[in-house]
XYZ file of C-alpha atoms in Angstrom:
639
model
C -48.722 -101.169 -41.771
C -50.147 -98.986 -44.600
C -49.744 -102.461 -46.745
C -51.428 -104.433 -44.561
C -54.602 -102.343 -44.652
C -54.062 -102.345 -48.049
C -54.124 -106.092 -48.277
C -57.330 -106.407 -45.702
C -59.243 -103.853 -47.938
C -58.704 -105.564 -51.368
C -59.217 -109.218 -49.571
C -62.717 -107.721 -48.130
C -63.445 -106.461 -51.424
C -62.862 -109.390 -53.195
C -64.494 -111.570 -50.794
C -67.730 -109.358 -51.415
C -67.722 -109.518 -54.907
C -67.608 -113.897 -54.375
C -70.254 -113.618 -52.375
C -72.255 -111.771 -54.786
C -71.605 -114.025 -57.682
C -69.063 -111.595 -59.197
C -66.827 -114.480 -59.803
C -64.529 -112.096 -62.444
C -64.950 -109.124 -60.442
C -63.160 -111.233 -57.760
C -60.420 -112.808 -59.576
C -59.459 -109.188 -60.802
C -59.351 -107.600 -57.592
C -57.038 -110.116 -56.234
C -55.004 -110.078 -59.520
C -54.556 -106.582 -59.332
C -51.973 -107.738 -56.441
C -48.689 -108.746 -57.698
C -48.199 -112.498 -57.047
C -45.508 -111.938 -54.585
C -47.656 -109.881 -52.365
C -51.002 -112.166 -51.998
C -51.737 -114.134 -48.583
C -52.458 -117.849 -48.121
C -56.288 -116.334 -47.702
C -55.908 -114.279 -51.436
C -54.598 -117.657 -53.271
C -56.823 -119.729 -51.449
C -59.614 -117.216 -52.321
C -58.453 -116.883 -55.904
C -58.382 -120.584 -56.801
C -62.077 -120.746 -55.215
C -63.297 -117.915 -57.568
C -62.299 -119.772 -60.504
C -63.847 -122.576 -59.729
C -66.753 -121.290 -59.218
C -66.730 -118.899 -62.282
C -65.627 -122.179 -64.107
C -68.915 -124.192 -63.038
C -71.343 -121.616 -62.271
C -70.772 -118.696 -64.285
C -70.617 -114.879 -62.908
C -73.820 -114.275 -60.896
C -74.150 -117.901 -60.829
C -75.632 -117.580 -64.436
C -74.742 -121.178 -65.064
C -72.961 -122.860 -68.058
C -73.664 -125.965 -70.008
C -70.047 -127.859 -69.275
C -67.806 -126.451 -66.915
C -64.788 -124.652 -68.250
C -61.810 -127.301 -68.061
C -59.298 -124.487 -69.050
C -60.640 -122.561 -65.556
C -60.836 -125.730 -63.551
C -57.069 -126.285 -64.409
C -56.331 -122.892 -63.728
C -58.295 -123.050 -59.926
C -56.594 -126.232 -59.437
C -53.020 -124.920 -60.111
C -53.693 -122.286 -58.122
C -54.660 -123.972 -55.211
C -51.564 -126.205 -55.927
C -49.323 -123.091 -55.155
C -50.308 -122.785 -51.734
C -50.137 -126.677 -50.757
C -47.644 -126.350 -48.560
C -50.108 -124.008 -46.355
C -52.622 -125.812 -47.007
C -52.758 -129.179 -46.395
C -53.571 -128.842 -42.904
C -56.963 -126.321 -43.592
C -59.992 -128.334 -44.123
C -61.195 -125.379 -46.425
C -58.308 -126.201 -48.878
C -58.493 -129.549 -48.945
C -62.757 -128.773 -49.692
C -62.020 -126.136 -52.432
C -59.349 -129.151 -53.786
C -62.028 -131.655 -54.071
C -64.946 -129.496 -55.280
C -62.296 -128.379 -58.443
C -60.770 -131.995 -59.134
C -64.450 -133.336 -58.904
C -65.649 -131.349 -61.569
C -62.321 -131.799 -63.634
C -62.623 -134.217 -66.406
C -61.168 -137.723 -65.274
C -60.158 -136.806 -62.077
C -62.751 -138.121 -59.778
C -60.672 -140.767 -58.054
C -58.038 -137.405 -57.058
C -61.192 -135.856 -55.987
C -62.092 -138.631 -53.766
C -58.994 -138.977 -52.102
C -59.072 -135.023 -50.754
C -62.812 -135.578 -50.045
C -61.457 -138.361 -47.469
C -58.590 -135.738 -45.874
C -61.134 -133.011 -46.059
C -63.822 -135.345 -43.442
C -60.847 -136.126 -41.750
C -59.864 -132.630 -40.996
C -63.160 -131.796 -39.880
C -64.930 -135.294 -38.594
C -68.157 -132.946 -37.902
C -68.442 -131.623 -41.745
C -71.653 -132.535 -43.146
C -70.865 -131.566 -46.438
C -67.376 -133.342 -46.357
C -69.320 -136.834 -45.423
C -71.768 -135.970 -47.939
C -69.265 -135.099 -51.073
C -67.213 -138.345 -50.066
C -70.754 -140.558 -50.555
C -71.462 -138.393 -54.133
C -68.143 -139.077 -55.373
C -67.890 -142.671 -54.175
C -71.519 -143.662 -55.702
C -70.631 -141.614 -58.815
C -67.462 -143.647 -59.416
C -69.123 -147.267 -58.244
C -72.167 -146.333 -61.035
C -69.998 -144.540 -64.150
C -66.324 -145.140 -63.448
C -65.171 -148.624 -65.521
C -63.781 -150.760 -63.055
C -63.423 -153.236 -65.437
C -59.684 -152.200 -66.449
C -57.406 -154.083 -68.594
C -55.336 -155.933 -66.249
C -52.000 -158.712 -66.698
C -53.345 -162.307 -66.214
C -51.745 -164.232 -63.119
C -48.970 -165.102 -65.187
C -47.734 -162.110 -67.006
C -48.187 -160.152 -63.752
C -45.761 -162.888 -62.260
C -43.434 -162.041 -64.749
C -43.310 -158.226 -64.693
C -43.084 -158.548 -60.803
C -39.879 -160.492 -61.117
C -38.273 -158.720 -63.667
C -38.783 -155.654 -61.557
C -36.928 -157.244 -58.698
C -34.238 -158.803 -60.442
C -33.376 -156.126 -62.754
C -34.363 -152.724 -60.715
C -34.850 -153.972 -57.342
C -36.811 -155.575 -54.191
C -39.676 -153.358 -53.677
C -41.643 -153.806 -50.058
C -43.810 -151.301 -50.592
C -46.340 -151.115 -53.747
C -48.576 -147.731 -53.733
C -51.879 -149.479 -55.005
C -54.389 -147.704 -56.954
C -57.823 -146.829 -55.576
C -59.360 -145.922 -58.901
C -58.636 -147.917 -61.924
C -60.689 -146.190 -65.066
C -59.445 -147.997 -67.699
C -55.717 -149.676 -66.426
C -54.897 -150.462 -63.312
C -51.585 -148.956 -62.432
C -49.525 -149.340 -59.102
C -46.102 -148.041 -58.183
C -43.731 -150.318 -57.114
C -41.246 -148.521 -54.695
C -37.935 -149.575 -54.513
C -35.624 -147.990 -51.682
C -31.911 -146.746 -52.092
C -28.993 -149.890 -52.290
C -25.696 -149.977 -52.825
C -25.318 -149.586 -56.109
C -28.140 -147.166 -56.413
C -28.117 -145.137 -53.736
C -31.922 -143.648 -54.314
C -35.355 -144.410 -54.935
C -37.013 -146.427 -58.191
C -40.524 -146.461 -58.723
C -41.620 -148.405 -61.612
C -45.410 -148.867 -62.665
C -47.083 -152.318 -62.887
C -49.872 -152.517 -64.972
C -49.693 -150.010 -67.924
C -48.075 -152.861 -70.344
C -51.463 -155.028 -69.640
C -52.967 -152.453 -72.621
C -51.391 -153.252 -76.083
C -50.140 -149.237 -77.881
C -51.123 -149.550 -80.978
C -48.094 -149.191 -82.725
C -47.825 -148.554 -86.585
C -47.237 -150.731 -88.887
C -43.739 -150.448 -90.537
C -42.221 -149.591 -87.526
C -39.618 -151.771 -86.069
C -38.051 -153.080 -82.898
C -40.884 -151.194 -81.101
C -43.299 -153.145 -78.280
C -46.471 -152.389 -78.198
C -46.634 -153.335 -74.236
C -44.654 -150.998 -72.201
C -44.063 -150.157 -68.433
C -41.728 -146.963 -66.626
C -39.577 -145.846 -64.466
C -37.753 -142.987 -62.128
C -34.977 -142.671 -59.796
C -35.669 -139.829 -56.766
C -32.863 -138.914 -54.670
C -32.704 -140.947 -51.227
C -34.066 -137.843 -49.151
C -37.451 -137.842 -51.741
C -40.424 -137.777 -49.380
C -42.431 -140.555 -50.087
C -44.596 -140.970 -46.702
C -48.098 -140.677 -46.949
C -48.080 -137.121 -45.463
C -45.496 -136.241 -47.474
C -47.345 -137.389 -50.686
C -50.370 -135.218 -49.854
C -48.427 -132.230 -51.107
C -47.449 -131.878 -54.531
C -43.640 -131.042 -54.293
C -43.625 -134.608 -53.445
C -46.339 -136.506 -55.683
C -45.763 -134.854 -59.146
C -43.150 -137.434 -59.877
C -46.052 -140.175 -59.314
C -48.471 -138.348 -60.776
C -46.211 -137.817 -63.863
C -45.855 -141.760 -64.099
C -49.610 -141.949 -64.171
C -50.014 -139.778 -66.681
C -47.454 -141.281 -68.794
C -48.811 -144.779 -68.390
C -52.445 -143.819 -69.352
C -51.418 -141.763 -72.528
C -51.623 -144.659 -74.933
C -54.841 -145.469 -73.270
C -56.582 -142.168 -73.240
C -55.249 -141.249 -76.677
C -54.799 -143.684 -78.419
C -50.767 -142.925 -78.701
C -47.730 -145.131 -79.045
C -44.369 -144.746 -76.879
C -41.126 -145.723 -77.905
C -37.612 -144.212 -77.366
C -36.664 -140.757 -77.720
C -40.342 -139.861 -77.329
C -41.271 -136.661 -75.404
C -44.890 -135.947 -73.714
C -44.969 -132.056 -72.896
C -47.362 -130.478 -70.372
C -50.094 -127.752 -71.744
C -48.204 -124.623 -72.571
C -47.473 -122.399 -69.813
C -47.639 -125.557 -67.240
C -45.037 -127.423 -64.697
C -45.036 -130.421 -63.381
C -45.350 -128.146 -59.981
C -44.458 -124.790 -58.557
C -41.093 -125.792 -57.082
C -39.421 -126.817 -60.511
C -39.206 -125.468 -63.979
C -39.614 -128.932 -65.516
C -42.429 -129.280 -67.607
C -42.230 -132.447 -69.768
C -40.561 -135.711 -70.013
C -38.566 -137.632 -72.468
C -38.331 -141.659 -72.674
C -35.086 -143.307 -72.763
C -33.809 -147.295 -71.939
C -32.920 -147.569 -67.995
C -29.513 -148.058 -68.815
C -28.095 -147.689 -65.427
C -29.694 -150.736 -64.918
C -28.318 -152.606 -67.584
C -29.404 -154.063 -71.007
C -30.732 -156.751 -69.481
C -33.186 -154.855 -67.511
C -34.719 -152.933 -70.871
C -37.721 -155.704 -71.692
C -39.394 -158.067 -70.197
C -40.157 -161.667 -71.757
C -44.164 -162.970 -70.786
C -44.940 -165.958 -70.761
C -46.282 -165.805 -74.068
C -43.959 -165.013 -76.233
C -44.735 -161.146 -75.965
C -42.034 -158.629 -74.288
C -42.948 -155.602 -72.382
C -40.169 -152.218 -72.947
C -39.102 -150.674 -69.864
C -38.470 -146.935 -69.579
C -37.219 -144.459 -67.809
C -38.490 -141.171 -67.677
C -36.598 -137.660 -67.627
C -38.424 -134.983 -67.053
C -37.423 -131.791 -68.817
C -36.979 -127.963 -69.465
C -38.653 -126.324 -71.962
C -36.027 -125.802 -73.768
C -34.521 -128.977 -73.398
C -37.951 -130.454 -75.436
C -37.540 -127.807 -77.870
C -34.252 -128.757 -78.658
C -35.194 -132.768 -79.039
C -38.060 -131.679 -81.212
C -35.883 -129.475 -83.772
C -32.797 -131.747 -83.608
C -33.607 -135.598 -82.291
C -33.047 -137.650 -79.051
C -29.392 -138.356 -79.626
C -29.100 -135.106 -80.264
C -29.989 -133.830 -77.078
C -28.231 -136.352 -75.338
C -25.058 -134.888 -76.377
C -25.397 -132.351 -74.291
C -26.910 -133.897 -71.299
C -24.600 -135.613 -68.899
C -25.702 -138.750 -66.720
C -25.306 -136.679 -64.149
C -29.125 -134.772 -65.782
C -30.222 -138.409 -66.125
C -29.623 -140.928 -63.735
C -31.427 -139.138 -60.777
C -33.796 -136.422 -60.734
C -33.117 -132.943 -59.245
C -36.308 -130.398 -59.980
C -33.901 -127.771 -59.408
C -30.673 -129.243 -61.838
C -28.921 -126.982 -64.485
C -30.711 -126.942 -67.792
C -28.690 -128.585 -70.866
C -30.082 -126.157 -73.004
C -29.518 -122.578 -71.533
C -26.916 -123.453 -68.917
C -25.130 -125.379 -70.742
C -21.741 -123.416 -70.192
C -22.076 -123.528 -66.720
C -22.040 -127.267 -66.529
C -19.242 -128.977 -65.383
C -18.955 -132.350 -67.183
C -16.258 -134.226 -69.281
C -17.661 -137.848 -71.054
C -13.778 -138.321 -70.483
C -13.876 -138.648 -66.804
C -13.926 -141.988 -65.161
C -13.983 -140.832 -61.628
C -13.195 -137.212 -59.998
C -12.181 -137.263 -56.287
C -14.355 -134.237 -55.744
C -17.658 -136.263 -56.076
C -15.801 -138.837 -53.127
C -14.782 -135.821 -50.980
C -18.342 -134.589 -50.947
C -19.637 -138.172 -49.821
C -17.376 -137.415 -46.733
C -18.595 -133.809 -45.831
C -21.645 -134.957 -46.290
C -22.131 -137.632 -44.186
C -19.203 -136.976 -41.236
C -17.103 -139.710 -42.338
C -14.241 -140.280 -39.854
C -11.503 -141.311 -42.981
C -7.625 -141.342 -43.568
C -6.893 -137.538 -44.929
C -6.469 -138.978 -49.002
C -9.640 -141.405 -48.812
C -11.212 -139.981 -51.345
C -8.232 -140.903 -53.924
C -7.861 -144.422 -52.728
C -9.198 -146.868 -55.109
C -8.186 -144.628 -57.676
C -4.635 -144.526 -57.407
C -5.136 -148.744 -57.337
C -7.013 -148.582 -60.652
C -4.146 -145.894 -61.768
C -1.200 -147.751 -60.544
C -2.935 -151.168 -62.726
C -2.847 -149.094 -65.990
C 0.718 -148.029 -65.646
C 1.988 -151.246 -64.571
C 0.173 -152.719 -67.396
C 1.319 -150.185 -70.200
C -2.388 -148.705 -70.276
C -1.321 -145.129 -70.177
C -0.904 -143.371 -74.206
C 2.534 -141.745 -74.978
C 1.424 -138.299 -73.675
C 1.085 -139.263 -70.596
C 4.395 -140.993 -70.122
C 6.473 -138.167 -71.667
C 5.051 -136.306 -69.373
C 5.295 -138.486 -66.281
C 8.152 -140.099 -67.024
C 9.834 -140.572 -63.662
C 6.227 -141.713 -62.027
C 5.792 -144.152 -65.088
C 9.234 -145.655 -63.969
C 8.945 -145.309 -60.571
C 5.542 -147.440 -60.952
C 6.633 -150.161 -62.975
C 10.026 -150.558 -61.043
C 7.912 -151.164 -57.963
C 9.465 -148.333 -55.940
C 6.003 -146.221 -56.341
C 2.709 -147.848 -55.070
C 0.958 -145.052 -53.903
C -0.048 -142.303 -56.623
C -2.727 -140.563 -53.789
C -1.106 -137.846 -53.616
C -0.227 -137.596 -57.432
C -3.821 -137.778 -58.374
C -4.352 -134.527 -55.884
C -1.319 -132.589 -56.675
C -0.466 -132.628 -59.737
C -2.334 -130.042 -62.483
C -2.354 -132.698 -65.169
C -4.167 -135.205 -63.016
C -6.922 -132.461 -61.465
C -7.878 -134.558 -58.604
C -9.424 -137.172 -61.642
C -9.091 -140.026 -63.433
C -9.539 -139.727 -67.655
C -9.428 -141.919 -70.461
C -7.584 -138.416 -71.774
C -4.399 -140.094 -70.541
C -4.789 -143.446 -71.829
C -4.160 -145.491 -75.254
C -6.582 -147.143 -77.044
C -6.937 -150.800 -75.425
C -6.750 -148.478 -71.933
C -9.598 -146.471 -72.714
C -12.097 -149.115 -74.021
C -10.779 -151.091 -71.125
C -11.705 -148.092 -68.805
C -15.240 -147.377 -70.902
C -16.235 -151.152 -70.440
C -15.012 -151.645 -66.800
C -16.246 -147.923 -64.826
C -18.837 -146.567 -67.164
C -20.563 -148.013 -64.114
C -23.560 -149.321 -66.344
C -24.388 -149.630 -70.091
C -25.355 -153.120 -70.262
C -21.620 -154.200 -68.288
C -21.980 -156.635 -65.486
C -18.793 -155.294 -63.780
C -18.008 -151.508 -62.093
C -14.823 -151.069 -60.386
C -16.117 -149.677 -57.875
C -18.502 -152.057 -57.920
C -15.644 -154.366 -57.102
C -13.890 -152.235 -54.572
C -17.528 -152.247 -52.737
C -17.072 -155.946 -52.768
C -13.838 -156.492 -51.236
C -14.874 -153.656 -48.050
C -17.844 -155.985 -47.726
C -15.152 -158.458 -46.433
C -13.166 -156.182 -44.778
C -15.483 -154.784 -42.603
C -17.949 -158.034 -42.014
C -20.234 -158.421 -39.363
C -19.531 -154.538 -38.449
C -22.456 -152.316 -37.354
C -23.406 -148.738 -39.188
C -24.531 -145.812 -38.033
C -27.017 -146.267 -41.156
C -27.262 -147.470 -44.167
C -26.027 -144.279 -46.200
C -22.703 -145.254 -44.142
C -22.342 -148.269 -45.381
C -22.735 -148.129 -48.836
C -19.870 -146.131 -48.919
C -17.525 -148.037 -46.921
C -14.858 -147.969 -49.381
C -14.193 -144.934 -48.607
C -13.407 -145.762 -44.693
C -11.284 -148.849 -45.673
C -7.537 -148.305 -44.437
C -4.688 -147.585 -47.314
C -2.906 -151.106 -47.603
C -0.726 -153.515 -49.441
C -3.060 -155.696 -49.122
C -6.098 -153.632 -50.432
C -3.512 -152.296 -53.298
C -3.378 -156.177 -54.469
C -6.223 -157.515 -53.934
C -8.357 -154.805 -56.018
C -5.129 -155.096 -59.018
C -5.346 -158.667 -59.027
C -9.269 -158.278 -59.395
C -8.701 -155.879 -62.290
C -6.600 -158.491 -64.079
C -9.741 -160.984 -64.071
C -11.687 -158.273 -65.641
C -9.279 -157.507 -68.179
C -8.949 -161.555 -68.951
C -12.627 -161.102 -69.092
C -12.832 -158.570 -71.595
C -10.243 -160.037 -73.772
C -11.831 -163.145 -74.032
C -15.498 -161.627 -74.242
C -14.205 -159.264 -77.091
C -11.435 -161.234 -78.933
C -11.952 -160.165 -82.379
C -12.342 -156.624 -81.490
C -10.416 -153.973 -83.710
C -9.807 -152.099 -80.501
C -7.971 -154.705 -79.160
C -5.465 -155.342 -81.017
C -1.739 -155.056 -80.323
C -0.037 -151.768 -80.888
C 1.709 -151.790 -83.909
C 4.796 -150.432 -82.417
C 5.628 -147.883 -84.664
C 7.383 -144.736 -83.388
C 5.301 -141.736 -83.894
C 5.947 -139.238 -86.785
C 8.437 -136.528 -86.346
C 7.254 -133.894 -84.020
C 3.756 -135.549 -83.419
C 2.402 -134.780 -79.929
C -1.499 -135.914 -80.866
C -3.173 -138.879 -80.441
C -1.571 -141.953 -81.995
C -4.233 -144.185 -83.810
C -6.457 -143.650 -87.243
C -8.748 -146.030 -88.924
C -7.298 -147.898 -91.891
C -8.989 -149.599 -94.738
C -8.446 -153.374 -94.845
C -7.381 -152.737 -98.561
C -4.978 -150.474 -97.487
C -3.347 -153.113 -95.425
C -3.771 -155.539 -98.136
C -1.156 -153.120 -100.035
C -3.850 -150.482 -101.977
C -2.898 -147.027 -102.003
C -4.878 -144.308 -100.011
C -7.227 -142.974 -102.030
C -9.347 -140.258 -99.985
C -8.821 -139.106 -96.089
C -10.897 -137.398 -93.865
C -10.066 -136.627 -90.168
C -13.501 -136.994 -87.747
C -13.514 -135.404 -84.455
C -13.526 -138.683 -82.462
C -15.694 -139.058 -79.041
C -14.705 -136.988 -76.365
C -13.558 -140.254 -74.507
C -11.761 -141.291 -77.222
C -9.719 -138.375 -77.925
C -6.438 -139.332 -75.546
C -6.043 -142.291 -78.474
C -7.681 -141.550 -81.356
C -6.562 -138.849 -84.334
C -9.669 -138.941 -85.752
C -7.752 -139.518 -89.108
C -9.805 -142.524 -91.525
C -7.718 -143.725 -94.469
C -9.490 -145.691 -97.124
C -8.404 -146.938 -100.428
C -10.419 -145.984 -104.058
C -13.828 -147.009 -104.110
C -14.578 -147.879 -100.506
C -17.598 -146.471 -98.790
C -17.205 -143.979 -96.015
C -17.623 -146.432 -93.170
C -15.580 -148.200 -90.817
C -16.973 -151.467 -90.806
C -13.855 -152.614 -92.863
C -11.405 -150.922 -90.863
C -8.812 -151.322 -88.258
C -6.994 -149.235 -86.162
C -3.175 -148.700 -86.706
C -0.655 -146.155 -85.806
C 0.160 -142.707 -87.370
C 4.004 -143.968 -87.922
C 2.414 -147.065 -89.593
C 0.583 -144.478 -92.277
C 3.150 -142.779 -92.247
C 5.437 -145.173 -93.225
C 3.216 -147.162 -96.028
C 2.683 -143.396 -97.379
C 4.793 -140.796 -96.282
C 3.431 -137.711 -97.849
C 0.532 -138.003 -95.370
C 2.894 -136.672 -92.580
C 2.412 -133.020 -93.966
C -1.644 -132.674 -93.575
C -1.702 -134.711 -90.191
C -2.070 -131.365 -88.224
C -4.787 -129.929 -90.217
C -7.473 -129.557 -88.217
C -11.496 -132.058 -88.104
C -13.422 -131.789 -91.334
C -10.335 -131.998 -93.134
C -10.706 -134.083 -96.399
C -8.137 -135.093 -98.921
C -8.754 -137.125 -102.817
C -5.930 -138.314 -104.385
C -6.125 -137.012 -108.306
C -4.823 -138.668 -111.269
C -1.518 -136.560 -110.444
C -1.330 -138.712 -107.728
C -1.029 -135.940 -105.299
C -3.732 -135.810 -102.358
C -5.958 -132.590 -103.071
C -8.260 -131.390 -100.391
C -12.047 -132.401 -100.978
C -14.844 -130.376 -99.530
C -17.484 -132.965 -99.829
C -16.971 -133.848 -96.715
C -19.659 -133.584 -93.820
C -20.066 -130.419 -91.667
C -20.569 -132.911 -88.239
C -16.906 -134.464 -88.658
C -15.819 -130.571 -88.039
């Protein structure tokens, strides 16, 4: 109890010294408790002080302008104790008083002036401060903002809705300043199981984008995916663990606006230092990338006049995560965030940066049963006991069957390769579980090369492709289970994995596949990474991947010249050696190569058999000796 009295004493004292006009006198006294340790009364009190030291000046001495770095400060402060708050009149009051003197945020003011009155129907002063801010914005706030004519606003709407989504509910803006930007909400579907919201109305202002710099709009709208339990009611949205994600859209939209900025790709807008997006998550900036869950398709938007509006999506970020992009680049940062960090936010998600070892992602994973099996905890699914595996010991048993699988794979599966292809196996469930190789997952690890960019075009699951295969499964459960009623809607979006094991569901999905790959192969005809195997048997004790790049030259009958071995794409790596041949005189580029065996090379030059297990960033120059020589020109990123 000792602590208590403790706690009463330095909240009297401080509450004294407010009273008194000791506006510093009362921030220190309530500093002087650690964070941890101060009431809802101490915050609340706190954030007041600085408002009013912000505005008025200790002792009420005045100031010219109001301190916008102490506004912020009483604002966040007040921020921290939303959650408490939103029901107390007195909050909501001290909310409004600080956004209302805030630079630019009269229209946020207004809208806790409004929940203030209707807290406390009998305030005088809340009726009053409503009317102030109300005139104030109706006599100095623009309200003529640059708005999309009738037609262009026809246009973004239904590129919104064809590419993203239906949205039935719009949150419309009050207070348009200078653009008038809404929020078009588009619930979870079945092949996005969350929340969109895109903005309508930041591409009606033109960025003014350099000269010089290409394949850049200068129109421009965004976008962000919440997880399906995001709270997006109107109560909900009154507290900030909830509405940063709007506000963040706002603020993004109006930055071109306000100062006088362009936005293109790979761009990052930071918070001031030492800020978050809110007290519940670490993230404190934002980086702009193309929606490409969505598809290609869905990236711009044609107006009717020629002009094209870019569509982004917005990931917010770690500090460190923005420091990274800003020494390195965009791509760069990429490469070590997964699409797990991208496609839907989580304010409390791993950081790329400084957890990076503790995340759990392989770019050569097409599917992982665990992800399936959690589906089922989480929603109660009543399921056969190997659901989770079904459709992908179908998509397995289609590679085998269709000599998919590279040489690795088979030597070490033999007798399930055989079993497969002689008909007597159909059901590789259990397999996938079971055995250590397979890890409960499916990888383009085990797969050759027309397998893997089979695999990379057909489940990537997005990235411009019309088709997902489990896109496809999703499909054929719509039929099997037609005119059925769910428990809700969560439930049946992920019907396929409630659909009984069957011949029938084994043939239907394989014969599906086999359209796809027709597709493909017609789509991509002239592809290098289609082409036939050149049936060569590997080289003598080779266990690696069995491709390289070749130079056209050297297939024409020129003699290697130089060699190199690249560390391929992690997705590639179950096909490709990462070993580039090229003749004398080409450039360093494989836009004149194709891909051929090792035992090909091998064959055409056989002394290359002896430096094939040299590790990447290897480099060798044939000399006038005609001897290969190692060269250490080569560059440190094919290591």
């Amino acid at each position: 109890m000792k602590g208590v009295g403790n706690s009463t004493r330095v909240l009297e004292k401080a509450e004294l010294l407010k009273s008194l006009g000791e506006y510093s006198g009362c921030i220190r006294t309530i500093e002087s408790v650690p964070e941890e340790e101060r009431s809802y009364r101490m915050t609340l009190l706190l954030g007041w002080a600085y408002s009013d030291l912000a505005v008025l000046g200790d002792k009420d001495s005045g100031r010219d302008e109001p301190d916008q770095e102490l506004l912020g400060k009483a604002v966040s402060i007040l921020e921290s104790v939303g959650d408490q708050g939103k029901e107390d009149p007195t909050w909501n009051a001290r909310m409004c008083y600080a956004l209302w003197m805030t630079d630019g945020r009269e229209a946020d003011a207004l809208e806790y002036a409004m929940i203030w009155k209707e807290l406390d129907p009998n305030s005088e002063d809340a009726r009053k401060q409503e009317v102030t801010i109300r005139r104030y914005i109706d006599e100095n706030v623009d309200q003529n903002p640059e708005m999309y004519d009738e037609a262009q606003w026809d246009a973004v709407e239904d590129h919104i809705a064809e590419h993203f989504g239906d949205f039935p509910n719009v949150f419309h803006e009050l207070v348009s300043p200078d653009i008038h930007v809404d929020i078009c909400i588009i619930p979870p579907r079945r092949d996005h199981d969350y929340y969109t919201l895109v903005t309508m109305g930041m591409g009606a202002h033109e960025m003014d984008v350099p000269e010089g710099i290409e394949d850049v709009r200068r129109r421009a709208e965004v976008l962000i995916n919440l997880p399906r339990d995001w709270r997006l009611d109107e109560e909900s949205l009154q507290d900030n663990r909830w509405y940063w994600p709007i506000r963040m859209l706002k603020d993004v939209a109006r930055l071109p606006v306000s100062t006088g900025c362009w936005l293109g790709w790979g761009h990052t807008v930071g918070m001031d230092e030492g800020e978050r997006y809110d007290e519940s998550t670490e993230l404190c900036g934002c980086i702009l990338l193309s929606p490409g869950v969505f598809g290609e398709d869905s990236y711009r938007c044609a107006l009717p006049d020629g002009d094209e509006i870019e569509f982004f999506q917005v990931i917010p970020l770690y500090q460190e995560e923005i420091q990274h992009k800003i020494e390195n680049d965009a791509e760069t940062l990429l490469d070590v965030m997964n699409d797990d960090l991208l496609e839907v936010i989580d304010p409390l998600r791993l950081n790329a940066v400084t957890d990076f070892d503790r995340i759990d992602h392989d770019d050569a994973v097409m599917d992982d049963a665990r992800r399936h099996q959690r589906i089922i905890d989480r929603l109660g699914l009543d399921t056969e006991k190997l659901a989770a595996y079904g459709h992908m010991s179908i998509y397995l048993e289609w590679c085998i069957r269709h000599g998919m699988m590279n040489g690795s794979f088979v030597s070490r599966h033999r007798e399930v390769v055989e079993s497969v292809r002689s008909g007597e196996m159909t059901d590789l469930r259990g397999f996938i579980q079971d055995d250590p190789d397979m890890d409960g997952r499916l990888t383009t690890l085990h797969l050759n090369r027309i397998g893997s960019f089979f695999t990379q075009w057909y489940n990537w699951g997005d990235k411009s492709n019309p088709y997902e295969f489990l896109r496809d499964v999703k499909d054929y459960v719509d039929t099997v289970f037609e005119g059925r009623e769910w428990r809700d809607e969560e439930e049946m979006f992920n019907a396929y994995l409630l659909v009984p094991w069957s011949d029938e569901y084994r043939l239907r999905m394989m014969d599906t596949i086999d359209e796809r790959f027709a597709q493909l192969m017609e789509s991509f005809q002239d592809s290098p990474w289609l082409v036939e195997d050149d049936g060569f048997p590997d080289p003598d004790g080779w266990g690696g991947a069995r491709d390289c790049a070749v130079s056209e030259r050297i297939i024409s009958g020129e003699p290697i010249g130089y060699c190199l071995r690249r560390r391929p794409e992690r997705e590639d790596e179950g096909w490709e050696s990462g070993w580039c041949f090229f003749a004398d005189d080409d450039d360093d580029s494989r836009e004149r190569m194709v891909f051929r065996s090792l035992g090909y090379i091998c064959d055409l030059s056989p002394d290359i058999r002896r430096i094939l297990d040299l590790p990447y960033g290897t480099a060798f120059m044939r000399e006038e000796d005609g001897m290969l020589h190692p060269y250490e020109g080569n560059d440190e990123e094919d290591r």
